[in-house]
mmCIF file of C-alpha atoms and ligand atoms in Angstrom:
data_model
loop_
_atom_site.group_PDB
_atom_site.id
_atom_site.type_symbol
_atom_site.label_atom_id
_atom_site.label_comp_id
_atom_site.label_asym_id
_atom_site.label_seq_id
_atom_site.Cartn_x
_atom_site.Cartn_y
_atom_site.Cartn_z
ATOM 1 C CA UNK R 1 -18.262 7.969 19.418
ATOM 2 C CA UNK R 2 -15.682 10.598 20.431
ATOM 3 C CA UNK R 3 -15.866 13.777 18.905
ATOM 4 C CA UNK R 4 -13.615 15.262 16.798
ATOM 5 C CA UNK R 5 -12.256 19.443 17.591
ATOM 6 C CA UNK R 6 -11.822 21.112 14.280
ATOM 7 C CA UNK R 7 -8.882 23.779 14.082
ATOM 8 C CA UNK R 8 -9.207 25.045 10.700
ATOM 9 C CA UNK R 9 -5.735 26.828 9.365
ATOM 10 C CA UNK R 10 -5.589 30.242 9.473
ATOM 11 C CA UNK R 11 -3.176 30.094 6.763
ATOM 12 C CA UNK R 12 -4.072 28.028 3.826
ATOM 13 C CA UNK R 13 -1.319 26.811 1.242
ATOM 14 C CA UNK R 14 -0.865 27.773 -2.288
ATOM 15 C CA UNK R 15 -2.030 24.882 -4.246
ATOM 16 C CA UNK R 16 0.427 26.416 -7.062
ATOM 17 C CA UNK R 17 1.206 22.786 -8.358
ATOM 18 C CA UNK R 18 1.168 21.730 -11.945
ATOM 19 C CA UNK R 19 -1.456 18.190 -11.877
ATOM 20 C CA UNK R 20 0.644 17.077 -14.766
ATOM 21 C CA UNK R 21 4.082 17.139 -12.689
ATOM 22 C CA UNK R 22 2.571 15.967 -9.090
ATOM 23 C CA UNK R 23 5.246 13.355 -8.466
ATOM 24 C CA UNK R 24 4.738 10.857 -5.098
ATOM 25 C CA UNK R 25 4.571 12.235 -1.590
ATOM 26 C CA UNK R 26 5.746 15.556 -1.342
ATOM 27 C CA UNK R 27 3.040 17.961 -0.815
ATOM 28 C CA UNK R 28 1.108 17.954 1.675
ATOM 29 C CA UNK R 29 -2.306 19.235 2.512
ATOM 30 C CA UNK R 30 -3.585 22.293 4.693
ATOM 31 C CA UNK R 31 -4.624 19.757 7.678
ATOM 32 C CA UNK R 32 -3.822 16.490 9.204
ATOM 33 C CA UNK R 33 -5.672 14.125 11.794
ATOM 34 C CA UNK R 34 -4.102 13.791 15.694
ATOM 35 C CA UNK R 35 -5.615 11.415 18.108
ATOM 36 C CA UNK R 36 -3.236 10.306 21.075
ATOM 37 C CA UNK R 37 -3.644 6.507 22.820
ATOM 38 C CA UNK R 38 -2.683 6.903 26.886
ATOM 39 C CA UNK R 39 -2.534 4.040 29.162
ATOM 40 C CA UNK R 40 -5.330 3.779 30.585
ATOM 41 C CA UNK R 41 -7.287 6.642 28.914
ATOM 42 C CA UNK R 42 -7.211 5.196 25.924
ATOM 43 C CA UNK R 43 -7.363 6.905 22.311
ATOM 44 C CA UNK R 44 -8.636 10.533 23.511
ATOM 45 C CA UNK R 45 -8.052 13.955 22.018
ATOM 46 C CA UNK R 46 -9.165 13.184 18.581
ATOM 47 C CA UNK R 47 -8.739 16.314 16.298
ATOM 48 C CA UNK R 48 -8.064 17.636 12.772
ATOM 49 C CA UNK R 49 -5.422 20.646 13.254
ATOM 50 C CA UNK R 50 -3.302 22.447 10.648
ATOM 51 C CA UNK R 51 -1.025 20.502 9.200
ATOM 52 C CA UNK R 52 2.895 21.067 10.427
ATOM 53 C CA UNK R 53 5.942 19.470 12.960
ATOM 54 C CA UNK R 54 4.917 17.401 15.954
ATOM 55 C CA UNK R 55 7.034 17.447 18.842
ATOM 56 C CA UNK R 56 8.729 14.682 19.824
ATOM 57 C CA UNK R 57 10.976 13.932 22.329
ATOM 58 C CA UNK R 58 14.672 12.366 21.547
ATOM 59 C CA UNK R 59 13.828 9.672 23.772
ATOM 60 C CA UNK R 60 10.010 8.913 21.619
ATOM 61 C CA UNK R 61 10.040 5.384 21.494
ATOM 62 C CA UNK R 62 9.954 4.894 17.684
ATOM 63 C CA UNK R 63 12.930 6.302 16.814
ATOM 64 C CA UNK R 64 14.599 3.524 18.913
ATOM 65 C CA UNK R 65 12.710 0.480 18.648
ATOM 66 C CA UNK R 66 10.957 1.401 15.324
ATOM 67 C CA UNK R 67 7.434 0.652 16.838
ATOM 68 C CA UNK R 68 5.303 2.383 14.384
ATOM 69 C CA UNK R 69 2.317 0.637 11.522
ATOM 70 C CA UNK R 70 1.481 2.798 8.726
ATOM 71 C CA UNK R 71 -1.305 2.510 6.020
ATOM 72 C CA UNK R 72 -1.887 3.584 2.474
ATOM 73 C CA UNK R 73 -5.305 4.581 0.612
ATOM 74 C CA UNK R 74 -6.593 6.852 -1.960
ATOM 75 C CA UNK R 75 -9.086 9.497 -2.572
ATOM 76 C CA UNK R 76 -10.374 9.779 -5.895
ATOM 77 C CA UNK R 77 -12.244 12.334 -7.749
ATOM 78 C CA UNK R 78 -15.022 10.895 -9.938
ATOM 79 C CA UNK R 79 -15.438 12.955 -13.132
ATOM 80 C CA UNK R 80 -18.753 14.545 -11.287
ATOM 81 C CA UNK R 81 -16.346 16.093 -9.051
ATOM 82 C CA UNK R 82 -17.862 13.779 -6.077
ATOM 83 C CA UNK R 83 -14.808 11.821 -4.061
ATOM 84 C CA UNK R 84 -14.934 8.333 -3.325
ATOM 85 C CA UNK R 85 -12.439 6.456 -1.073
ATOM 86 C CA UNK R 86 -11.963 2.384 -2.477
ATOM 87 C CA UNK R 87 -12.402 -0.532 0.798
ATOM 88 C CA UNK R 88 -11.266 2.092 3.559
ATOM 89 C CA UNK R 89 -12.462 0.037 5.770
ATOM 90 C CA UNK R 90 -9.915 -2.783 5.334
ATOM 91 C CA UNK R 91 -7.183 -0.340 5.067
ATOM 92 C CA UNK R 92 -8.441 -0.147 9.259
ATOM 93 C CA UNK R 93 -8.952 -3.090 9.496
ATOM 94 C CA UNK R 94 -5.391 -3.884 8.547
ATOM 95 C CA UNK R 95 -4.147 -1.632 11.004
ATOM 96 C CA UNK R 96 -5.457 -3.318 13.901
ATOM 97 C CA UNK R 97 -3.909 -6.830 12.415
ATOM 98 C CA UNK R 98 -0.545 -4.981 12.414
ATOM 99 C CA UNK R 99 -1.168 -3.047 15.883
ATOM 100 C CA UNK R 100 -1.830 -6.376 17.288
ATOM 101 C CA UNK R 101 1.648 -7.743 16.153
ATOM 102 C CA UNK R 102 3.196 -5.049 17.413
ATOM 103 C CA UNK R 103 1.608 -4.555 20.945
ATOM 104 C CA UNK R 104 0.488 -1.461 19.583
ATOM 105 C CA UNK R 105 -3.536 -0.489 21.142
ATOM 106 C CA UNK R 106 -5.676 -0.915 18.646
ATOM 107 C CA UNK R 107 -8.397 1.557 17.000
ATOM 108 C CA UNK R 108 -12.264 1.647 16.348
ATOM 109 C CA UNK R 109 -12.044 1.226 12.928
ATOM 110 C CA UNK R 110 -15.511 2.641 12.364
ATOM 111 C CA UNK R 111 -14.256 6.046 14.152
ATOM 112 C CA UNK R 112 -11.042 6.458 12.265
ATOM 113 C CA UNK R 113 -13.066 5.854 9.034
ATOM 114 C CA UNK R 114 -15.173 8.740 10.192
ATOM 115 C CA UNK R 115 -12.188 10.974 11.372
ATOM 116 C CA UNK R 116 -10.681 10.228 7.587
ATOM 117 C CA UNK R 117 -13.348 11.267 5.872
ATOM 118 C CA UNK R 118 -14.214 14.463 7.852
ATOM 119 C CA UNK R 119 -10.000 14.822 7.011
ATOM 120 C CA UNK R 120 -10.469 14.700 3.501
ATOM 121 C CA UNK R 121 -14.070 16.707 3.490
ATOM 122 C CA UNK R 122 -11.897 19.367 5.275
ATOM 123 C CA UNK R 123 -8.894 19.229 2.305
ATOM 124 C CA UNK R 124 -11.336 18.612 -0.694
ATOM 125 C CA UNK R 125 -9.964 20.817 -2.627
ATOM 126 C CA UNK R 126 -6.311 19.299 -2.512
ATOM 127 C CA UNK R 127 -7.937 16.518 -4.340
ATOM 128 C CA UNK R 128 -6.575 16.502 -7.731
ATOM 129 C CA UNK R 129 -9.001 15.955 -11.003
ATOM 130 C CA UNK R 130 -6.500 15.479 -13.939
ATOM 131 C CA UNK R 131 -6.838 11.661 -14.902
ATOM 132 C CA UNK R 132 -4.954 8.989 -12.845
ATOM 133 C CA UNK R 133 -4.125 11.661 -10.472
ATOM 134 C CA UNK R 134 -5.305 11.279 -7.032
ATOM 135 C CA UNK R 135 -5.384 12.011 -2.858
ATOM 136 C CA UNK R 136 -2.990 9.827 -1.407
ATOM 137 C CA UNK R 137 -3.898 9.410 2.749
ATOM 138 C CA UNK R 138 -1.039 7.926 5.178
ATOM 139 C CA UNK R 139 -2.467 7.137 8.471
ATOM 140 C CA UNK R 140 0.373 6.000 10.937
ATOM 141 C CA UNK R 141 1.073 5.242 14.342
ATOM 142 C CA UNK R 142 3.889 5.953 16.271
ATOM 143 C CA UNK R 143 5.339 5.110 20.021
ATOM 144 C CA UNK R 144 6.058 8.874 21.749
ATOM 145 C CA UNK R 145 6.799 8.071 25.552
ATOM 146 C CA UNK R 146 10.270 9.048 26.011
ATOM 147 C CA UNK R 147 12.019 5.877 27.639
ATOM 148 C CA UNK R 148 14.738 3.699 26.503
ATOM 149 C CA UNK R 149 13.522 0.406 27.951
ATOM 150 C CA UNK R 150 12.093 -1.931 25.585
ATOM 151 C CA UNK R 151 8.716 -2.280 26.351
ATOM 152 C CA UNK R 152 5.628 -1.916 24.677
ATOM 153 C CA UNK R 153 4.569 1.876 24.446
ATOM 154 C CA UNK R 154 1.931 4.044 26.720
ATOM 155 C CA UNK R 155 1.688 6.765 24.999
ATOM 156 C CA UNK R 156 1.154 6.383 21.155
ATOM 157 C CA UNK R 157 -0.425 8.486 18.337
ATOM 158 C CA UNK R 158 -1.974 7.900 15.318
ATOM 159 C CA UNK R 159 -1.853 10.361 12.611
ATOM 160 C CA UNK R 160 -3.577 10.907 9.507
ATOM 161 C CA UNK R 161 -1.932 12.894 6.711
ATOM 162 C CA UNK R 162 -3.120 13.519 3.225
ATOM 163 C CA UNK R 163 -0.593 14.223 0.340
ATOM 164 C CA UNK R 164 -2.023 14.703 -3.417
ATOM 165 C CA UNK R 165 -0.124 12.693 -6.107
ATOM 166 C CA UNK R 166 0.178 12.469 -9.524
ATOM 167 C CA UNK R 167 -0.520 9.895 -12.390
ATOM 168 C CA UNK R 168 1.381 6.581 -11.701
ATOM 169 C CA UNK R 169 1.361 6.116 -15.540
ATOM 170 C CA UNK R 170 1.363 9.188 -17.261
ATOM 171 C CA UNK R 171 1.775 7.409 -21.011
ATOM 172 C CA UNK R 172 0.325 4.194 -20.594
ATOM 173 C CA UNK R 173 1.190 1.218 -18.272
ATOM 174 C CA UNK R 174 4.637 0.594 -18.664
ATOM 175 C CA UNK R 175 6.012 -3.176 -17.602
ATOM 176 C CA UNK R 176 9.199 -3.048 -15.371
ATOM 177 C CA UNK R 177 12.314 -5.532 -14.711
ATOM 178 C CA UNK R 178 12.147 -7.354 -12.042
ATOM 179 C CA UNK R 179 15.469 -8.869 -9.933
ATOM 180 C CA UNK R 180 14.850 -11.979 -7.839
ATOM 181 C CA UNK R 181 16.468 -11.665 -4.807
ATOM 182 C CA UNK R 182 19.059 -14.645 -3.484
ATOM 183 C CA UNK R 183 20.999 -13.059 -0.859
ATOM 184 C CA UNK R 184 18.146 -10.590 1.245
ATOM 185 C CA UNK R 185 15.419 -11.629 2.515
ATOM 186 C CA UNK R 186 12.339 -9.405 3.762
ATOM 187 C CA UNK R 187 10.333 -11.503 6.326
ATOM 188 C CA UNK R 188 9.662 -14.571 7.930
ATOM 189 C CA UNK R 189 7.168 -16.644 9.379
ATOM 190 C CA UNK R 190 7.002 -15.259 12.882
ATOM 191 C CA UNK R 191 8.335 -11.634 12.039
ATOM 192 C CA UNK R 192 6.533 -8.807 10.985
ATOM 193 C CA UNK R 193 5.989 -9.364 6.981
ATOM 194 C CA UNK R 194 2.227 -9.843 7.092
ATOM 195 C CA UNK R 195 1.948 -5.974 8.946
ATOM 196 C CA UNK R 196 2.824 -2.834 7.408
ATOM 197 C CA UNK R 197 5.342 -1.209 9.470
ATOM 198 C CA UNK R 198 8.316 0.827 8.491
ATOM 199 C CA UNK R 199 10.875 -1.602 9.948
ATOM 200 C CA UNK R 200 10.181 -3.808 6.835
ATOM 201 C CA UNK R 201 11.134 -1.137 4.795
ATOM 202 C CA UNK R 202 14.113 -0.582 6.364
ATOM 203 C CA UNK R 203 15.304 -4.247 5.657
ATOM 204 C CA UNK R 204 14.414 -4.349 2.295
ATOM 205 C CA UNK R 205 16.799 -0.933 1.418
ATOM 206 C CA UNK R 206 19.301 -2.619 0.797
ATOM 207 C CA UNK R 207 17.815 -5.363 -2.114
ATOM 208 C CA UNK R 208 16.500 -2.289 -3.391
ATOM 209 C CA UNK R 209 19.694 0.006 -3.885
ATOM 210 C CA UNK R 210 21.368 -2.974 -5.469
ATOM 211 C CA UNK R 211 19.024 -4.074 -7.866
ATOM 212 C CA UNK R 212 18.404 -0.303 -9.192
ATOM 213 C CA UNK R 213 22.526 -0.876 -9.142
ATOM 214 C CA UNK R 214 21.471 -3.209 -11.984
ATOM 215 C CA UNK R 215 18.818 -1.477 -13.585
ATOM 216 C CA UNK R 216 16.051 -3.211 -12.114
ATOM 217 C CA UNK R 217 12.972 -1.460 -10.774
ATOM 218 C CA UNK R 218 12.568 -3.712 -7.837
ATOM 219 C CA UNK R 219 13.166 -7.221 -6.669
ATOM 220 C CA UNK R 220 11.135 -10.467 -6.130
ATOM 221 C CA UNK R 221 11.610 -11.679 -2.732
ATOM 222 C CA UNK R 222 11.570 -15.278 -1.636
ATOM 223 C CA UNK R 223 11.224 -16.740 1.158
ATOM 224 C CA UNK R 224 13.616 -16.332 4.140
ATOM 225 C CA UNK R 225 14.060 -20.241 5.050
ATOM 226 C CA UNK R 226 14.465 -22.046 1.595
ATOM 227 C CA UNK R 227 15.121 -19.023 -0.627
ATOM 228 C CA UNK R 228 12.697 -21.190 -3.032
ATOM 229 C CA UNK R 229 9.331 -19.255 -2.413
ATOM 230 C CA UNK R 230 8.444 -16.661 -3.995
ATOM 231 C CA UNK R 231 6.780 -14.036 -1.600
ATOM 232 C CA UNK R 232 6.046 -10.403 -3.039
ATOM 233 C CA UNK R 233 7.574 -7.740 -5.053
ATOM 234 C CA UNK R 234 8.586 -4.349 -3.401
ATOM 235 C CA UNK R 235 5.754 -2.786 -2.488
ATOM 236 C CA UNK R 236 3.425 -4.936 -4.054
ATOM 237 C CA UNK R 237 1.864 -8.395 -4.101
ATOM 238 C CA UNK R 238 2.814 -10.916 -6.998
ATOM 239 C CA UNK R 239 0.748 -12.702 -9.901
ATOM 240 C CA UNK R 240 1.180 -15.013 -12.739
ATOM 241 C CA UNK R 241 -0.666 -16.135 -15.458
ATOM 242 C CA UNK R 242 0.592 -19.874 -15.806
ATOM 243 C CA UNK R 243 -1.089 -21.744 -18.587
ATOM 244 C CA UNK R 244 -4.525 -20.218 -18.266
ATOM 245 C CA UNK R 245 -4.690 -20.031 -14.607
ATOM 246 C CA UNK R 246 -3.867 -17.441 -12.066
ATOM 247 C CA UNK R 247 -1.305 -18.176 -9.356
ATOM 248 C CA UNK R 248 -0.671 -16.146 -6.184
ATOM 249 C CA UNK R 249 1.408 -16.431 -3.161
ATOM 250 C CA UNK R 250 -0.805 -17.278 -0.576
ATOM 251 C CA UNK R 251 -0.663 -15.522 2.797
ATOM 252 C CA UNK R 252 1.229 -17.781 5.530
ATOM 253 C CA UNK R 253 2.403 -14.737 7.505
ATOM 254 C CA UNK R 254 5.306 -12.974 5.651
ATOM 255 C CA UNK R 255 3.666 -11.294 2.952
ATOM 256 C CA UNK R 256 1.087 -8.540 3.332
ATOM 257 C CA UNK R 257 -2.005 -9.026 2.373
ATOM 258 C CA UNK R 258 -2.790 -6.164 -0.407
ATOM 259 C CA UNK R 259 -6.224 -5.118 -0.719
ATOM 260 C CA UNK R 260 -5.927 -4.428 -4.582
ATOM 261 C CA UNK R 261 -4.312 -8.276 -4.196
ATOM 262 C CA UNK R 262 -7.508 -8.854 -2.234
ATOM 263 C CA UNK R 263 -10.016 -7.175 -4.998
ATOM 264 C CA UNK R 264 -7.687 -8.636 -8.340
ATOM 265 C CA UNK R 265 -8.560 -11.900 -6.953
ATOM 266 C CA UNK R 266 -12.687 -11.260 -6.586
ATOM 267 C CA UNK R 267 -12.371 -10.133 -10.140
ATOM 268 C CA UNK R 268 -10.965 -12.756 -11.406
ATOM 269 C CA UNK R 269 -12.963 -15.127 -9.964
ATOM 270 C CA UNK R 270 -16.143 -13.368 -10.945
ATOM 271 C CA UNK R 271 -15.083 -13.773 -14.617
ATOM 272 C CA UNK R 272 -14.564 -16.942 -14.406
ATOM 273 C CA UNK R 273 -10.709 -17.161 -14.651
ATOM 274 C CA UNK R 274 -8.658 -19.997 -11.958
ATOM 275 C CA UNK R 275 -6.944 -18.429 -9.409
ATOM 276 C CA UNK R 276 -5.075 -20.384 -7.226
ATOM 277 C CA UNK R 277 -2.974 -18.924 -3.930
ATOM 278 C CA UNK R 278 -0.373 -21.555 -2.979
ATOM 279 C CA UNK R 279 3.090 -21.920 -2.839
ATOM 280 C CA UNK R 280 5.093 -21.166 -6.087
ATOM 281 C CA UNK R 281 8.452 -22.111 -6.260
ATOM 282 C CA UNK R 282 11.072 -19.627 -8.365
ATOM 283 C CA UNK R 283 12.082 -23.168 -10.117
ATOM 284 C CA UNK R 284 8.660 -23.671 -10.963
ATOM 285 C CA UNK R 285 8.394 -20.610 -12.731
ATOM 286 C CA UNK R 286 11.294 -21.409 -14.152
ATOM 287 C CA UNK R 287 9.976 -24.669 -15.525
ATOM 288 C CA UNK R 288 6.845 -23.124 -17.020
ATOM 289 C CA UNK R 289 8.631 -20.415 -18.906
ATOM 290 C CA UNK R 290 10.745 -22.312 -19.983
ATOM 291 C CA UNK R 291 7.519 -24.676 -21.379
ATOM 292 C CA UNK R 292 6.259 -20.941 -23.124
ATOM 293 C CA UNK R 293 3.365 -21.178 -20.231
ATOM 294 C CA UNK R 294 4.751 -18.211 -18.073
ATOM 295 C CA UNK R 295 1.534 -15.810 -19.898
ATOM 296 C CA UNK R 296 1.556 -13.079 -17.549
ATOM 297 C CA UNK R 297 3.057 -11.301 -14.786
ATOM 298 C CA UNK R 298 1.963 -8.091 -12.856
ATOM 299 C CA UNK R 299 2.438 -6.938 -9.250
ATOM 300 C CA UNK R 300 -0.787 -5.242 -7.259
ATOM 301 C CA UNK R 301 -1.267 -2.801 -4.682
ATOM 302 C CA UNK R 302 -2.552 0.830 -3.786
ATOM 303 C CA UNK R 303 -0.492 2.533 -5.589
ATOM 304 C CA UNK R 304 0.567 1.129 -9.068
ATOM 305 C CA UNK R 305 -3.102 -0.911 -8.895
ATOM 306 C CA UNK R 306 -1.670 -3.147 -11.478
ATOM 307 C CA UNK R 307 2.378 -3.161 -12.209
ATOM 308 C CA UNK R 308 2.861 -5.329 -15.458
ATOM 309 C CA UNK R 309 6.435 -7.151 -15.494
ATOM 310 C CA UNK R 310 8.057 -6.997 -18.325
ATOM 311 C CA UNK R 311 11.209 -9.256 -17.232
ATOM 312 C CA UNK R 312 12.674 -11.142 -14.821
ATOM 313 C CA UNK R 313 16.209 -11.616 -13.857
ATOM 314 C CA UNK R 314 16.661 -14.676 -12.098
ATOM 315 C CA UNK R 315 20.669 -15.300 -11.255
ATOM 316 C CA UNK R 316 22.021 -15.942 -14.843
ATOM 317 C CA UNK R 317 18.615 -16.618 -16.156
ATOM 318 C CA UNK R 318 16.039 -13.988 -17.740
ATOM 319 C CA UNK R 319 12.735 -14.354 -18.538
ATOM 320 C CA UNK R 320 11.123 -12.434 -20.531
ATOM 321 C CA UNK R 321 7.277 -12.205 -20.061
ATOM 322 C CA UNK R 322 5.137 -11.365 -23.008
ATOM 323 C CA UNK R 323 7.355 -9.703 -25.007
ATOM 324 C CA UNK R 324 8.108 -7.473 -22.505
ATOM 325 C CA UNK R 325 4.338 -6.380 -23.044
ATOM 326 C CA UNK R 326 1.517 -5.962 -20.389
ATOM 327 C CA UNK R 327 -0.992 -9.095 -21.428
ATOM 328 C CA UNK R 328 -4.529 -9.031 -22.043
ATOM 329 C CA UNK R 329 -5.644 -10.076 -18.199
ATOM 330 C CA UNK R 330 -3.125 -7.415 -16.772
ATOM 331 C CA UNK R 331 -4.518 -4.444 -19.562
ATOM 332 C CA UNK R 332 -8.534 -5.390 -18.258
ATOM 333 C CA UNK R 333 -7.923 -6.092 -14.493
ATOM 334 C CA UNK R 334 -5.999 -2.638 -14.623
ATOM 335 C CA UNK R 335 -9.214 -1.041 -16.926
ATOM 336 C CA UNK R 336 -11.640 -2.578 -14.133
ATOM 337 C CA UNK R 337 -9.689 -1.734 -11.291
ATOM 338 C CA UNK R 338 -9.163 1.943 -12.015
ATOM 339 C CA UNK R 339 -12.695 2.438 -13.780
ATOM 340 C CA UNK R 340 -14.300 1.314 -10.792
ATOM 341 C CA UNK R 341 -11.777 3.737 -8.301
ATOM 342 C CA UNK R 342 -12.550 6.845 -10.411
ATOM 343 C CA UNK R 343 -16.331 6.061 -10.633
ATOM 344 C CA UNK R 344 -16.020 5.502 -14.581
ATOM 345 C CA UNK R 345 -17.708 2.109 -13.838
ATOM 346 C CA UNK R 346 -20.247 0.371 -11.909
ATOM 347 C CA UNK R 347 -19.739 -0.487 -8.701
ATOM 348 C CA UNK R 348 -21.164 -3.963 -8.694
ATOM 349 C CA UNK R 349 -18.744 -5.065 -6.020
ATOM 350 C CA UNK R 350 -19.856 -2.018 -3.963
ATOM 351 C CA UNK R 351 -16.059 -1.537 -2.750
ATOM 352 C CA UNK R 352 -16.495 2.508 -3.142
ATOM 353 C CA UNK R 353 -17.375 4.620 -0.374
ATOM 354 C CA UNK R 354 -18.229 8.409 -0.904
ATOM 355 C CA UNK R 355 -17.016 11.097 1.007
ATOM 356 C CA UNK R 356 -20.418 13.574 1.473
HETATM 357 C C1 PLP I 401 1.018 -1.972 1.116
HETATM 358 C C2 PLP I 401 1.773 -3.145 0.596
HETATM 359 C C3 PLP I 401 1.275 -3.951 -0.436
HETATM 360 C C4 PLP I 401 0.024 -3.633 -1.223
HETATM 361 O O1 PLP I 401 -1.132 -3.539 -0.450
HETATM 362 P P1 PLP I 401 -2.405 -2.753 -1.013
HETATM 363 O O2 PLP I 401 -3.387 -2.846 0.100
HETATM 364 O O3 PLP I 401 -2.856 -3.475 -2.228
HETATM 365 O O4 PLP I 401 -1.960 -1.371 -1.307
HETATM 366 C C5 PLP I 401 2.002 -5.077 -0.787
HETATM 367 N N1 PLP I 401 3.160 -5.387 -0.175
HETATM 368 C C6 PLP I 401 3.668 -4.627 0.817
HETATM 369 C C7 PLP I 401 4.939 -5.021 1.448
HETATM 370 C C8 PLP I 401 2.991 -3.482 1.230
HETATM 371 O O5 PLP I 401 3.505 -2.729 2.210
#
């Protein structure tokens, strides 16, 4: 394995922030992770440096032809003070699916995890301890060669930043509104939807802004071809509780494939619930709320863990889902979830991975 240079900062931040007000992605830690992929080198120059600007020239590739994949894990600090990342591994694992989609070289997995954790052994102290607080860690990937022919890149680097964030639900899980999209659509079969890459975002803007137009939280998307399907919500994955089982969307290639979608699923199953990920039509949905069988709904992913939904607005039609309450199997996959994250319970999945 490569080593990794250390360049400590000279210059450490104030870590002046209230852990009852840390909000989502704007603070940043005293060091990042640099490693830089040249054709025919390959990924060399792997260091942790101070964290700050990169330069870039105007001509860098991804800020014309948006070829960049991103990730998203936590840190968490277990109430022994020890920190524990949850299935890193698949987090780079997932990378190199999305790299591969996007001609993008991919990465020893095994290394980065190493890199990450010497990262976050580095900036332990930025890990925050108040309850449901946590270290939030974006490693990306971006094209740099200046040239304006579209081509895939030769000179690419990934980067590792860490960013400390706050509670997701400081008073209690709260279950959001939901608008199912007709006229956007996020992905299709072919595209990109089953990566994590920032041009996805980009499309789904526009959804977004209109549905918070609405009061919504986020929207439901379907699928591109039939508008029938329903895909994922946001930036999450999508569940139901229909009549005592557990339906998903199952992964044909335009919906990402969340790892807390991933570990819901191996819970469920080891309690001995039905889970079942096929294809759910919106109408079907439809049918079974209207039948009172629509039980539960939540979304899933790093994030939110569990996202309970409260209502969904479907054109003229609403459903309302529970009472607008989160349901039993939301409230313990949420209690599992998290309990096993922040070390309060057994790991009898062994999913955690400790950082010393
Ligand atoms: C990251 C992401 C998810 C959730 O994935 P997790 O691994 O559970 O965090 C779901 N949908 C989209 C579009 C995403 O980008």
């Amino acid at each position: 394995m490569q080593e990794i240079k250390i360049e400590r900062t000279t210059a450490p931040k104030p870590r002046d922030y209230d852990e009852h007000k840390l909000g989502f992605g704007d603070i940043f830690t005293d060091h990042m992770f640099v490693m830089d992929y040249y054709e025919g080198k390959g990924w060399v120059d792997a260091r942790i440096v101070p964290y700050g600007p990169i330069p870039l020239d105007p001509a860098a590739m991804v800020l014309h032809y948006a070829q960049e994949v991103f990730e998203g894990m936590k840190a968490y600090r277990r109430a022994d003070g020890k920190i524990q990342l949850f299935r890193p591994e698949r987090n780079f694992a997932r990378l190199n699916l999305s790299n591969e989609r996007l001609c993008i070289p991919k990465v020893d997995e095994a290394f980065c995890l190493e890199a990450l954790k010497k990262l976050v052994e580095i900036d332990a102290d930025w890990v925050p301890s108040l309850e449901g607080t946590s270290l939030y860690i974006r490693p990306f990937i971006i094209a740099v060669d200046p040239h304006l022919g579209v081509r895939p890149a030769n000179h690419l680097m990934l980067i590792i930043i860490l960013s400390p964030v706050g509670a997701y639900y400081p008073e209690g899980l709260n279950p959001v509104k939901i608008y199912v999209e007709k006229n956007y659509v996020r992905a299709v079969k072919g595209g990109m939807g089953f990566t994590k890459t920032g041009g996805n975002y980009a499309a789904s803007l526009k959804a977004q802004d209109e549905a918070h137009d609405q009061n919504y939280t986020q929207v439901l998307w379907l699928d591109g071809v039939e508008r029938r399907y329903i895909e994922e919500v946001g930036t999450m994955n999508v569940f139901f509780k229909i009549d005592g089982e557990v339906v998903t969307p199952a992964l044909e290639g335009s919906i990402l494939g969340g790892i807390t979608r991933a570990s819901c699923i191996e819970i469920l199953k080891s309690w001995g619930v039905p889970v079942s990920e096929r294809r759910l039509a919106i109408d079907e949905l439809y049918a079974a709320y209207e039948a009172g069988k629509l039980e539960e709904a939540f979304g899933s992913g790093t994030a939110a863990v569990i996202s309970p939904i409260g209502e969904l607005k479907w054109g003229d039609k609403i459903m309302t889902i529970n009472n607008g309450e989160i349901g039993p199997l939301s409230q313990k996959l949420y209690d599992t979830l998290t309990g096993i994250q922040w070390g309060k319970l057994e790991d009898t999945f062994h999913w955690t991975c400790p950082i010393d």
